[in-house]
PDB file of C-alpha atoms and ligand atoms in Angstrom:
ATOM      1  CA  MET K   1      62.624 -38.737 -30.355  1.00  0.00           C
ATOM      2  CA  VAL K   2      59.738 -36.129 -29.538  1.00  0.00           C
ATOM      3  CA  PHE K   3      56.680 -35.337 -31.398  1.00  0.00           C
ATOM      4  CA  LYS K   4      55.422 -32.237 -29.628  1.00  0.00           C
ATOM      5  CA  ARG K   5      51.893 -32.573 -30.979  1.00  0.00           C
ATOM      6  CA  LYS K   6      48.529 -33.845 -29.144  1.00  0.00           C
ATOM      7  CA  ASP K   7      47.089 -34.736 -32.791  1.00  0.00           C
ATOM      8  CA  LEU K   8      48.156 -35.727 -36.258  1.00  0.00           C
ATOM      9  CA  LEU K   9      45.420 -34.068 -38.612  1.00  0.00           C
ATOM     10  CA  GLY K  10      47.581 -33.455 -41.639  1.00  0.00           C
ATOM     11  CA  THR K  11      50.859 -33.109 -43.302  1.00  0.00           C
ATOM     12  CA  ARG K  12      50.250 -29.396 -44.364  1.00  0.00           C
ATOM     13  CA  ASP K  13      51.348 -28.026 -41.114  1.00  0.00           C
ATOM     14  CA  LEU K  14      54.407 -30.487 -40.453  1.00  0.00           C
ATOM     15  CA  THR K  15      57.822 -29.147 -40.580  1.00  0.00           C
ATOM     16  CA  ALA K  16      60.593 -31.038 -42.671  1.00  0.00           C
ATOM     17  CA  ASP K  17      62.063 -31.925 -39.385  1.00  0.00           C
ATOM     18  CA  GLU K  18      58.940 -33.374 -38.142  1.00  0.00           C
ATOM     19  CA  ILE K  19      58.546 -35.330 -41.163  1.00  0.00           C
ATOM     20  CA  ARG K  20      61.829 -36.674 -41.039  1.00  0.00           C
ATOM     21  CA  ASN K  21      61.497 -37.732 -37.292  1.00  0.00           C
ATOM     22  CA  LEU K  22      58.150 -39.621 -38.094  1.00  0.00           C
ATOM     23  CA  LEU K  23      60.106 -41.533 -40.829  1.00  0.00           C
ATOM     24  CA  ALA K  24      63.157 -42.266 -38.843  1.00  0.00           C
ATOM     25  CA  SER K  25      60.843 -43.608 -36.136  1.00  0.00           C
ATOM     26  CA  ALA K  26      58.887 -45.590 -38.421  1.00  0.00           C
ATOM     27  CA  ASN K  27      62.097 -47.147 -39.833  1.00  0.00           C
ATOM     28  CA  SER K  28      62.937 -48.203 -36.336  1.00  0.00           C
ATOM     29  CA  PHE K  29      59.733 -50.101 -36.145  1.00  0.00           C
ATOM     30  CA  LEU K  30      59.915 -51.960 -39.381  1.00  0.00           C
ATOM     31  CA  GLU K  31      62.004 -54.777 -38.237  1.00  0.00           C
ATOM     32  CA  ILE K  32      59.354 -55.899 -35.839  1.00  0.00           C
ATOM     33  CA  ALA K  33      57.462 -57.294 -38.729  1.00  0.00           C
ATOM     34  CA  GLU K  34      60.050 -59.716 -39.236  1.00  0.00           C
ATOM     35  CA  ARG K  35      60.249 -61.218 -35.568  1.00  0.00           C
ATOM     36  CA  PRO K  36      58.707 -64.416 -34.984  1.00  0.00           C
ATOM     37  CA  LEU K  37      57.094 -62.717 -32.014  1.00  0.00           C
ATOM     38  CA  LYS K  38      55.788 -59.130 -33.552  1.00  0.00           C
ATOM     39  CA  LYS K  39      55.136 -57.536 -30.278  1.00  0.00           C
ATOM     40  CA  VAL K  40      56.765 -54.727 -28.040  1.00  0.00           C
ATOM     41  CA  PRO K  41      55.540 -53.300 -24.669  1.00  0.00           C
ATOM     42  CA  ALA K  42      55.774 -49.795 -25.725  1.00  0.00           C
ATOM     43  CA  LEU K  43      52.023 -48.641 -25.414  1.00  0.00           C
ATOM     44  CA  ARG K  44      51.144 -51.367 -22.875  1.00  0.00           C
ATOM     45  CA  GLY K  45      48.021 -50.014 -20.760  1.00  0.00           C
ATOM     46  CA  LYS K  46      47.006 -47.549 -23.542  1.00  0.00           C
ATOM     47  CA  THR K  47      43.895 -47.637 -25.535  1.00  0.00           C
ATOM     48  CA  VAL K  48      43.199 -46.762 -29.362  1.00  0.00           C
ATOM     49  CA  VAL K  49      39.795 -46.494 -30.785  1.00  0.00           C
ATOM     50  CA  ASN K  50      39.553 -46.900 -34.488  1.00  0.00           C
ATOM     51  CA  LEU K  51      36.367 -44.975 -35.308  1.00  0.00           C
ATOM     52  CA  PHE K  52      35.560 -45.194 -39.365  1.00  0.00           C
ATOM     53  CA  TYR K  53      32.571 -43.594 -40.829  1.00  0.00           C
ATOM     54  CA  GLU K  54      33.819 -44.659 -44.212  1.00  0.00           C
ATOM     55  CA  PRO K  55      34.879 -48.155 -45.494  1.00  0.00           C
ATOM     56  CA  SER K  56      38.748 -48.962 -45.210  1.00  0.00           C
ATOM     57  CA  THR K  57      40.758 -52.022 -46.010  1.00  0.00           C
ATOM     58  CA  ARG K  58      44.385 -50.965 -45.478  1.00  0.00           C
ATOM     59  CA  THR K  59      44.133 -48.129 -42.994  1.00  0.00           C
ATOM     60  CA  ARG K  60      41.840 -49.621 -40.314  1.00  0.00           C
ATOM     61  CA  THR K  61      43.625 -52.807 -40.298  1.00  0.00           C
ATOM     62  CA  SER K  62      47.226 -51.533 -40.193  1.00  0.00           C
ATOM     63  CA  PHE K  63      45.996 -49.112 -37.153  1.00  0.00           C
ATOM     64  CA  GLU K  64      44.753 -52.151 -35.457  1.00  0.00           C
ATOM     65  CA  ILE K  65      47.825 -54.256 -36.185  1.00  0.00           C
ATOM     66  CA  ALA K  66      50.167 -51.195 -35.498  1.00  0.00           C
ATOM     67  CA  ALA K  67      48.285 -50.814 -32.016  1.00  0.00           C
ATOM     68  CA  LYS K  68      48.375 -54.417 -31.104  1.00  0.00           C
ATOM     69  CA  ARG K  69      52.010 -54.629 -31.913  1.00  0.00           C
ATOM     70  CA  LEU K  70      52.900 -51.790 -29.492  1.00  0.00           C
ATOM     71  CA  SER K  71      50.817 -53.924 -26.826  1.00  0.00           C
ATOM     72  CA  ALA K  72      47.926 -51.179 -26.856  1.00  0.00           C
ATOM     73  CA  ASP K  73      44.366 -52.294 -26.624  1.00  0.00           C
ATOM     74  CA  ALA K  74      42.810 -51.718 -30.060  1.00  0.00           C
ATOM     75  CA  ILE K  75      39.058 -51.201 -30.500  1.00  0.00           C
ATOM     76  CA  ASN K  76      37.422 -50.862 -33.740  1.00  0.00           C
ATOM     77  CA  MET K  77      33.962 -49.017 -34.448  1.00  0.00           C
ATOM     78  CA  SER K  78      32.273 -48.460 -37.714  1.00  0.00           C
ATOM     79  CA  ALA K  79      29.604 -46.091 -37.950  1.00  0.00           C
ATOM     80  CA  SER K  80      27.318 -48.701 -39.680  1.00  0.00           C
ATOM     81  CA  THR K  81      27.425 -50.956 -36.796  1.00  0.00           C
ATOM     82  CA  SER K  82      27.206 -48.195 -33.997  1.00  0.00           C
ATOM     83  CA  SER K  83      24.480 -45.943 -32.884  1.00  0.00           C
ATOM     84  CA  VAL K  84      25.113 -43.593 -35.613  1.00  0.00           C
ATOM     85  CA  VAL K  85      22.586 -45.276 -37.578  1.00  0.00           C
ATOM     86  CA  LYS K  86      20.190 -44.249 -34.655  1.00  0.00           C
ATOM     87  CA  GLY K  87      20.912 -40.685 -35.157  1.00  0.00           C
ATOM     88  CA  GLU K  88      23.665 -39.841 -32.706  1.00  0.00           C
ATOM     89  CA  SER K  89      25.770 -36.842 -33.787  1.00  0.00           C
ATOM     90  CA  LEU K  90      29.736 -36.977 -34.287  1.00  0.00           C
ATOM     91  CA  LEU K  91      30.366 -35.076 -31.301  1.00  0.00           C
ATOM     92  CA  ASP K  92      27.898 -37.186 -28.949  1.00  0.00           C
ATOM     93  CA  THR K  93      29.573 -40.235 -30.067  1.00  0.00           C
ATOM     94  CA  VAL K  94      33.129 -38.754 -29.541  1.00  0.00           C
ATOM     95  CA  ASP K  95      31.866 -37.659 -25.952  1.00  0.00           C
ATOM     96  CA  ASN K  96      30.644 -40.997 -25.085  1.00  0.00           C
ATOM     97  CA  ILE K  97      34.176 -42.632 -26.529  1.00  0.00           C
ATOM     98  CA  GLN K  98      36.046 -40.039 -24.611  1.00  0.00           C
ATOM     99  CA  ALA K  99      33.903 -40.927 -21.297  1.00  0.00           C
ATOM    100  CA  MET K 100      35.730 -44.399 -21.690  1.00  0.00           C
ATOM    101  CA  ALA K 101      38.932 -42.834 -21.368  1.00  0.00           C
ATOM    102  CA  PRO K 102      40.832 -43.785 -24.563  1.00  0.00           C
ATOM    103  CA  ASP K 103      44.330 -42.539 -25.364  1.00  0.00           C
ATOM    104  CA  ILE K 104      44.187 -41.987 -29.239  1.00  0.00           C
ATOM    105  CA  ILE K 105      41.370 -41.933 -31.548  1.00  0.00           C
ATOM    106  CA  VAL K 106      41.948 -42.594 -35.089  1.00  0.00           C
ATOM    107  CA  VAL K 107      38.872 -41.166 -37.253  1.00  0.00           C
ATOM    108  CA  ARG K 108      38.030 -41.349 -40.886  1.00  0.00           C
ATOM    109  CA  HIS K 109      34.821 -39.375 -41.912  1.00  0.00           C
ATOM    110  CA  ARG K 110      33.429 -38.141 -45.357  1.00  0.00           C
ATOM    111  CA  HIS K 111      33.410 -34.640 -44.161  1.00  0.00           C
ATOM    112  CA  VAL K 112      36.363 -32.190 -44.328  1.00  0.00           C
ATOM    113  CA  GLY K 113      37.522 -31.054 -40.843  1.00  0.00           C
ATOM    114  CA  ALA K 114      35.738 -33.816 -38.888  1.00  0.00           C
ATOM    115  CA  ALA K 115      39.192 -35.003 -37.307  1.00  0.00           C
ATOM    116  CA  HIS K 116      39.889 -31.160 -36.540  1.00  0.00           C
ATOM    117  CA  LEU K 117      36.533 -30.859 -34.806  1.00  0.00           C
ATOM    118  CA  ILE K 118      37.020 -34.067 -32.921  1.00  0.00           C
ATOM    119  CA  ALA K 119      40.657 -32.838 -31.869  1.00  0.00           C
ATOM    120  CA  GLY K 120      39.478 -29.561 -30.536  1.00  0.00           C
ATOM    121  CA  HIS K 121      36.730 -31.226 -28.541  1.00  0.00           C
ATOM    122  CA  ILE K 122      38.285 -34.240 -26.523  1.00  0.00           C
ATOM    123  CA  ARG K 123      41.306 -34.764 -24.420  1.00  0.00           C
ATOM    124  CA  ALA K 124      42.586 -37.894 -26.282  1.00  0.00           C
ATOM    125  CA  SER K 125      44.936 -37.502 -29.270  1.00  0.00           C
ATOM    126  CA  VAL K 126      43.300 -37.718 -32.662  1.00  0.00           C
ATOM    127  CA  VAL K 127      44.853 -39.181 -35.848  1.00  0.00           C
ATOM    128  CA  ASN K 128      43.252 -38.157 -39.100  1.00  0.00           C
ATOM    129  CA  ALA K 129      42.717 -41.270 -40.949  1.00  0.00           C
ATOM    130  CA  GLY K 130      40.973 -39.351 -44.145  1.00  0.00           C
ATOM    131  CA  ASP K 131      38.548 -36.418 -43.874  1.00  0.00           C
ATOM    132  CA  GLY K 132      36.543 -36.079 -47.102  1.00  0.00           C
ATOM    133  CA  ALA K 133      38.945 -35.039 -49.881  1.00  0.00           C
ATOM    134  CA  ASN K 134      41.084 -33.070 -47.347  1.00  0.00           C
ATOM    135  CA  GLU K 135      44.007 -35.146 -46.029  1.00  0.00           C
ATOM    136  CA  HIS K 136      45.119 -38.490 -45.222  1.00  0.00           C
ATOM    137  CA  PRO K 137      48.397 -37.732 -43.445  1.00  0.00           C
ATOM    138  CA  THR K 138      49.554 -41.501 -42.552  1.00  0.00           C
ATOM    139  CA  GLN K 139      49.090 -42.571 -46.167  1.00  0.00           C
ATOM    140  CA  ALA K 140      51.494 -39.577 -47.321  1.00  0.00           C
ATOM    141  CA  LEU K 141      53.908 -40.569 -44.709  1.00  0.00           C
ATOM    142  CA  LEU K 142      53.989 -44.319 -45.536  1.00  0.00           C
ATOM    143  CA  ASP K 143      54.201 -43.058 -49.227  1.00  0.00           C
ATOM    144  CA  LEU K 144      57.469 -41.053 -48.277  1.00  0.00           C
ATOM    145  CA  LEU K 145      58.663 -44.078 -46.334  1.00  0.00           C
ATOM    146  CA  THR K 146      58.268 -46.327 -49.453  1.00  0.00           C
ATOM    147  CA  ILE K 147      59.951 -43.573 -51.734  1.00  0.00           C
ATOM    148  CA  SER K 148      62.993 -43.383 -49.097  1.00  0.00           C
ATOM    149  CA  GLN K 149      63.769 -47.011 -49.588  1.00  0.00           C
ATOM    150  CA  HIS K 150      64.236 -46.457 -53.108  1.00  0.00           C
ATOM    151  CA  LYS K 151      65.167 -42.921 -53.490  1.00  0.00           C
ATOM    152  CA  SER K 152      66.820 -40.069 -51.643  1.00  0.00           C
ATOM    153  CA  LEU K 153      64.293 -37.827 -50.158  1.00  0.00           C
ATOM    154  CA  GLU K 154      65.648 -34.475 -51.625  1.00  0.00           C
ATOM    155  CA  SER K 155      65.136 -31.830 -53.938  1.00  0.00           C
ATOM    156  CA  GLY K 156      65.868 -32.974 -57.421  1.00  0.00           C
ATOM    157  CA  LEU K 157      63.552 -35.916 -56.886  1.00  0.00           C
ATOM    158  CA  LYS K 158      60.406 -35.629 -59.392  1.00  0.00           C
ATOM    159  CA  VAL K 159      57.220 -37.472 -58.286  1.00  0.00           C
ATOM    160  CA  ALA K 160      53.990 -37.504 -60.870  1.00  0.00           C
ATOM    161  CA  ILE K 161      50.735 -37.850 -59.288  1.00  0.00           C
ATOM    162  CA  ILE K 162      47.968 -38.880 -61.930  1.00  0.00           C
ATOM    163  CA  GLY K 163      44.458 -39.527 -61.408  1.00  0.00           C
ATOM    164  CA  ASP K 164      41.496 -37.810 -59.684  1.00  0.00           C
ATOM    165  CA  ILE K 165      43.490 -35.047 -58.024  1.00  0.00           C
ATOM    166  CA  ALA K 166      40.260 -33.120 -56.766  1.00  0.00           C
ATOM    167  CA  HIS K 167      38.819 -35.731 -54.910  1.00  0.00           C
ATOM    168  CA  SER K 168      41.938 -37.244 -53.309  1.00  0.00           C
ATOM    169  CA  ARG K 169      43.113 -36.688 -49.649  1.00  0.00           C
ATOM    170  CA  VAL K 170      45.891 -38.792 -50.699  1.00  0.00           C
ATOM    171  CA  ALA K 171      47.198 -36.275 -53.400  1.00  0.00           C
ATOM    172  CA  ARG K 172      46.841 -33.407 -51.017  1.00  0.00           C
ATOM    173  CA  SER K 173      48.676 -34.851 -48.030  1.00  0.00           C
ATOM    174  CA  ASN K 174      51.470 -36.029 -50.444  1.00  0.00           C
ATOM    175  CA  ILE K 175      51.811 -32.632 -52.169  1.00  0.00           C
ATOM    176  CA  TRP K 176      52.043 -30.924 -48.723  1.00  0.00           C
ATOM    177  CA  ALA K 177      54.664 -33.366 -47.334  1.00  0.00           C
ATOM    178  CA  LEU K 178      56.564 -33.656 -50.600  1.00  0.00           C
ATOM    179  CA  THR K 179      57.018 -30.021 -51.349  1.00  0.00           C
ATOM    180  CA  THR K 180      57.830 -29.510 -47.690  1.00  0.00           C
ATOM    181  CA  LEU K 181      61.106 -31.442 -48.249  1.00  0.00           C
ATOM    182  CA  GLY K 182      61.531 -29.452 -51.318  1.00  0.00           C
ATOM    183  CA  ILE K 183      60.545 -32.223 -53.746  1.00  0.00           C
ATOM    184  CA  THR K 184      58.938 -31.446 -56.988  1.00  0.00           C
ATOM    185  CA  VAL K 185      55.318 -32.950 -57.654  1.00  0.00           C
ATOM    186  CA  ARG K 186      53.852 -33.117 -61.096  1.00  0.00           C
ATOM    187  CA  VAL K 187      50.088 -33.373 -61.104  1.00  0.00           C
ATOM    188  CA  CYS K 188      47.882 -34.698 -63.974  1.00  0.00           C
ATOM    189  CA  ALA K 189      44.124 -35.104 -64.366  1.00  0.00           C
ATOM    190  CA  PRO K 190      41.346 -34.537 -66.729  1.00  0.00           C
ATOM    191  CA  PRO K 191      40.508 -30.767 -66.220  1.00  0.00           C
ATOM    192  CA  THR K 192      37.322 -31.714 -64.503  1.00  0.00           C
ATOM    193  CA  MET K 193      39.231 -33.505 -61.816  1.00  0.00           C
ATOM    194  CA  LEU K 194      41.780 -31.010 -61.468  1.00  0.00           C
ATOM    195  CA  PRO K 195      41.387 -28.273 -58.970  1.00  0.00           C
ATOM    196  CA  ARG K 196      42.623 -24.624 -59.947  1.00  0.00           C
ATOM    197  CA  GLU K 197      44.171 -24.246 -56.548  1.00  0.00           C
ATOM    198  CA  MET K 198      47.085 -26.739 -57.766  1.00  0.00           C
ATOM    199  CA  GLU K 199      48.482 -23.987 -60.041  1.00  0.00           C
ATOM    200  CA  LYS K 200      49.126 -21.750 -56.825  1.00  0.00           C
ATOM    201  CA  ILE K 201      51.248 -24.343 -54.962  1.00  0.00           C
ATOM    202  CA  ALA K 202      54.852 -23.725 -54.912  1.00  0.00           C
ATOM    203  CA  GLY K 203      56.741 -26.860 -56.202  1.00  0.00           C
ATOM    204  CA  VAL K 204      53.810 -28.230 -57.946  1.00  0.00           C
ATOM    205  CA  GLU K 205      53.788 -28.539 -61.680  1.00  0.00           C
ATOM    206  CA  VAL K 206      50.486 -28.941 -63.535  1.00  0.00           C
ATOM    207  CA  CYS K 207      50.706 -31.060 -66.560  1.00  0.00           C
ATOM    208  CA  ARG K 208      48.012 -31.494 -69.237  1.00  0.00           C
ATOM    209  CA  THR K 209      48.755 -34.909 -70.414  1.00  0.00           C
ATOM    210  CA  PRO K 210      50.170 -38.128 -68.573  1.00  0.00           C
ATOM    211  CA  GLU K 211      53.052 -38.209 -71.073  1.00  0.00           C
ATOM    212  CA  GLU K 212      54.224 -34.652 -70.076  1.00  0.00           C
ATOM    213  CA  ALA K 213      53.902 -35.512 -66.229  1.00  0.00           C
ATOM    214  CA  LEU K 214      55.876 -38.891 -66.695  1.00  0.00           C
ATOM    215  CA  GLU K 215      58.734 -37.572 -68.637  1.00  0.00           C
ATOM    216  CA  GLY K 216      61.882 -38.367 -66.424  1.00  0.00           C
ATOM    217  CA  VAL K 217      60.234 -38.916 -63.114  1.00  0.00           C
ATOM    218  CA  ASP K 218      61.496 -40.889 -60.360  1.00  0.00           C
ATOM    219  CA  VAL K 219      58.159 -41.871 -58.855  1.00  0.00           C
ATOM    220  CA  VAL K 220      54.829 -42.451 -60.390  1.00  0.00           C
ATOM    221  CA  MET K 221      51.820 -42.342 -58.257  1.00  0.00           C
ATOM    222  CA  MET K 222      48.554 -43.515 -59.743  1.00  0.00           C
ATOM    223  CA  LEU K 223      45.236 -42.770 -58.047  1.00  0.00           C
ATOM    224  CA  ARG K 224      41.609 -44.044 -58.919  1.00  0.00           C
ATOM    225  CA  ILE K 225      38.647 -42.357 -59.626  1.00  0.00           C
ATOM    226  CA  GLN K 226      36.510 -41.625 -56.816  1.00  0.00           C
ATOM    227  CA  LEU K 227      33.205 -42.197 -58.073  1.00  0.00           C
ATOM    228  CA  GLU K 228      31.647 -42.341 -54.514  1.00  0.00           C
ATOM    229  CA  ARG K 229      32.545 -38.552 -54.164  1.00  0.00           C
ATOM    230  CA  GLN K 230      31.477 -37.461 -57.635  1.00  0.00           C
ATOM    231  CA  ASP K 231      27.841 -36.782 -58.450  1.00  0.00           C
ATOM    232  CA  LYS K 232      27.981 -37.744 -62.001  1.00  0.00           C
ATOM    233  CA  LEU K 233      31.198 -39.083 -64.068  1.00  0.00           C
ATOM    234  CA  LEU K 234      33.554 -36.380 -64.626  1.00  0.00           C
ATOM    235  CA  PHE K 235      34.953 -37.943 -67.964  1.00  0.00           C
ATOM    236  CA  PRO K 236      32.979 -39.286 -70.857  1.00  0.00           C
ATOM    237  CA  SER K 237      33.469 -42.828 -70.116  1.00  0.00           C
ATOM    238  CA  ILE K 238      35.720 -45.004 -67.962  1.00  0.00           C
ATOM    239  CA  ARG K 239      36.991 -46.609 -71.183  1.00  0.00           C
ATOM    240  CA  ASP K 240      38.194 -43.481 -72.540  1.00  0.00           C
ATOM    241  CA  TYR K 241      39.669 -42.222 -69.160  1.00  0.00           C
ATOM    242  CA  ALA K 242      41.803 -45.592 -69.121  1.00  0.00           C
ATOM    243  CA  ARG K 243      43.007 -44.905 -72.722  1.00  0.00           C
ATOM    244  CA  ILE K 244      43.928 -41.561 -72.100  1.00  0.00           C
ATOM    245  CA  PHE K 245      44.963 -41.403 -68.463  1.00  0.00           C
ATOM    246  CA  GLY K 246      45.782 -45.084 -67.726  1.00  0.00           C
ATOM    247  CA  LEU K 247      49.198 -46.133 -66.707  1.00  0.00           C
ATOM    248  CA  ASN K 248      50.305 -48.828 -69.197  1.00  0.00           C
ATOM    249  CA  ARG K 249      54.032 -50.401 -69.930  1.00  0.00           C
ATOM    250  CA  GLN K 250      54.270 -47.981 -72.965  1.00  0.00           C
ATOM    251  CA  ARG K 251      53.505 -44.872 -70.720  1.00  0.00           C
ATOM    252  CA  LEU K 252      55.812 -46.188 -67.653  1.00  0.00           C
ATOM    253  CA  ALA K 253      58.551 -46.173 -70.385  1.00  0.00           C
ATOM    254  CA  LEU K 254      58.667 -42.479 -70.368  1.00  0.00           C
ATOM    255  CA  ALA K 255      59.534 -42.409 -66.597  1.00  0.00           C
ATOM    256  CA  LYS K 256      63.186 -43.067 -65.552  1.00  0.00           C
ATOM    257  CA  ALA K 257      64.410 -46.523 -66.175  1.00  0.00           C
ATOM    258  CA  ASP K 258      64.262 -47.078 -62.210  1.00  0.00           C
ATOM    259  CA  ALA K 259      61.079 -45.192 -61.593  1.00  0.00           C
ATOM    260  CA  ILE K 260      58.899 -46.798 -59.050  1.00  0.00           C
ATOM    261  CA  VAL K 261      55.209 -47.145 -59.281  1.00  0.00           C
ATOM    262  CA  MET K 262      52.831 -46.397 -56.448  1.00  0.00           C
ATOM    263  CA  HIS K 263      49.010 -46.794 -55.810  1.00  0.00           C
ATOM    264  CA  PRO K 264      47.469 -46.055 -52.146  1.00  0.00           C
ATOM    265  CA  GLY K 265      44.769 -48.506 -53.166  1.00  0.00           C
ATOM    266  CA  PRO K 266      42.107 -49.640 -53.773  1.00  0.00           C
ATOM    267  CA  MET K 267      43.209 -50.142 -57.389  1.00  0.00           C
ATOM    268  CA  ASN K 268      40.853 -50.283 -60.248  1.00  0.00           C
ATOM    269  CA  ARG K 269      42.752 -52.424 -62.603  1.00  0.00           C
ATOM    270  CA  GLY K 270      42.553 -51.792 -66.202  1.00  0.00           C
ATOM    271  CA  VAL K 271      41.243 -48.054 -65.341  1.00  0.00           C
ATOM    272  CA  GLU K 272      44.062 -46.091 -63.966  1.00  0.00           C
ATOM    273  CA  ILE K 273      46.643 -48.795 -64.029  1.00  0.00           C
ATOM    274  CA  THR K 274      46.956 -52.109 -66.148  1.00  0.00           C
ATOM    275  CA  SER K 275      47.675 -55.337 -64.344  1.00  0.00           C
ATOM    276  CA  GLU K 276      50.819 -55.728 -66.086  1.00  0.00           C
ATOM    277  CA  VAL K 277      52.263 -52.632 -64.547  1.00  0.00           C
ATOM    278  CA  ALA K 278      50.833 -53.082 -61.042  1.00  0.00           C
ATOM    279  CA  ASP K 279      52.112 -56.682 -60.738  1.00  0.00           C
ATOM    280  CA  SER K 280      55.404 -55.576 -62.246  1.00  0.00           C
ATOM    281  CA  ASP K 281      58.756 -55.345 -60.485  1.00  0.00           C
ATOM    282  CA  ARG K 282      58.488 -51.540 -60.841  1.00  0.00           C
ATOM    283  CA  ALA K 283      55.316 -51.518 -58.352  1.00  0.00           C
ATOM    284  CA  VAL K 284      56.073 -51.110 -54.791  1.00  0.00           C
ATOM    285  CA  ILE K 285      52.401 -51.105 -54.130  1.00  0.00           C
ATOM    286  CA  LEU K 286      52.298 -54.026 -51.502  1.00  0.00           C
ATOM    287  CA  ASN K 287      55.487 -52.586 -49.955  1.00  0.00           C
ATOM    288  CA  GLN K 288      53.437 -49.348 -49.288  1.00  0.00           C
ATOM    289  CA  VAL K 289      50.760 -51.437 -47.335  1.00  0.00           C
ATOM    290  CA  SER K 290      53.720 -53.241 -45.279  1.00  0.00           C
ATOM    291  CA  ASN K 291      55.218 -49.802 -44.555  1.00  0.00           C
ATOM    292  CA  GLY K 292      51.885 -48.507 -43.277  1.00  0.00           C
ATOM    293  CA  VAL K 293      51.876 -50.669 -40.340  1.00  0.00           C
ATOM    294  CA  ALA K 294      55.492 -49.348 -39.201  1.00  0.00           C
ATOM    295  CA  LEU K 295      54.459 -46.005 -40.014  1.00  0.00           C
ATOM    296  CA  ARG K 296      51.526 -46.058 -37.941  1.00  0.00           C
ATOM    297  CA  MET K 297      53.261 -47.557 -34.902  1.00  0.00           C
ATOM    298  CA  ALA K 298      55.452 -44.711 -35.127  1.00  0.00           C
ATOM    299  CA  VAL K 299      52.592 -42.360 -35.112  1.00  0.00           C
ATOM    300  CA  LEU K 300      50.768 -44.081 -32.179  1.00  0.00           C
ATOM    301  CA  PHE K 301      53.970 -44.296 -30.269  1.00  0.00           C
ATOM    302  CA  LEU K 302      54.898 -40.781 -30.431  1.00  0.00           C
ATOM    303  CA  LEU K 303      51.469 -39.635 -29.815  1.00  0.00           C
ATOM    304  CA  GLY K 304      51.020 -42.095 -27.326  1.00  0.00           C
ATOM    305  CA  GLY K 305      53.612 -40.168 -25.135  1.00  0.00           C
ATOM    306  CA  GLN K 306      56.252 -42.870 -25.145  1.00  0.00           C
ATOM    307  CA  GLY K 307      58.621 -41.190 -27.630  1.00  0.00           C
ATOM    308  CA  SER K 308      60.661 -38.922 -25.398  1.00  0.00           C
TER     309      SER K 308
HETATM  310  N1   CP I 401      44.837 -46.073 -48.969  1.00  0.00           N
HETATM  311  C1   CP I 401      43.726 -46.172 -48.194  1.00  0.00           C
HETATM  312  O1   CP I 401      43.391 -45.297 -47.436  1.00  0.00           O
HETATM  313  O2   CP I 401      43.001 -47.244 -48.449  1.00  0.00           O
HETATM  314  P1   CP I 401      41.722 -47.837 -47.389  1.00  0.00           P
HETATM  315  O3   CP I 401      40.683 -46.946 -47.931  1.00  0.00           O
HETATM  316  O4   CP I 401      41.553 -49.183 -47.684  1.00  0.00           O
HETATM  317  O5   CP I 401      41.985 -47.625 -45.996  1.00  0.00           O
END
């Protein structure tokens, strides 16, 4: 299986075939987590650098585990403990990392386009692990992998994404990937958290209320309010937000009886989702995290040049 790209920067420009190939490759890596010895030699001798300018629990850890399960050397760098705090620029930092000959750099940065800038500047492959509110492609791909374990990924499927769409790179990457596969996406947010551009995207339906968005859907994806990207709260109060937009058992009953509930994490329990729903057998939230390792193994494997 070949992925003919140097970098993975977003899902917006991926073809349906590329998405399906990535998912097929991830599927083949799933069983490694079940082995007593969770290691294969596929990327032995390769070096993966995780360069994170923003906090992360799931993405950074799963990229590190993925690299190590492929026998690559994985190095973690966070901006707060690097010379970034002494004023080193992004490009100077990556020039210095490039000088140590890594094969793949996984980067998360608060600025839109940071991963693209780095990818155009260095020889190593670059994976975008989140750039501002723009894209988080591996999250969307692991979400698709999770959906595919419960539903057929084809037109007719309906996915509701509810929450702070404006600041969500997860929402954008999911919207591009899902609509490329012909899947309908319903988006719902307070008007202050819903960009106008959503109305123009083919395959996206803008809903005014969560009730409208949830009616008869197969998949419910909840998003947290990204207070760290808001200058001021874009809703009168968190309590009102939870009452009007939060997913509880009563609202979930509007979706199909076998609808699954997803959340990219981190969750704010009692705000966008109740604990009753998050911990129910309808929730696949921790499966998303498990699938993230296999999906990221596939991405590193295909970019690492071992995929042919
Ligand atoms: N979903 C996600 O990106 O989580 P982290 O911020 O913990 O990596």
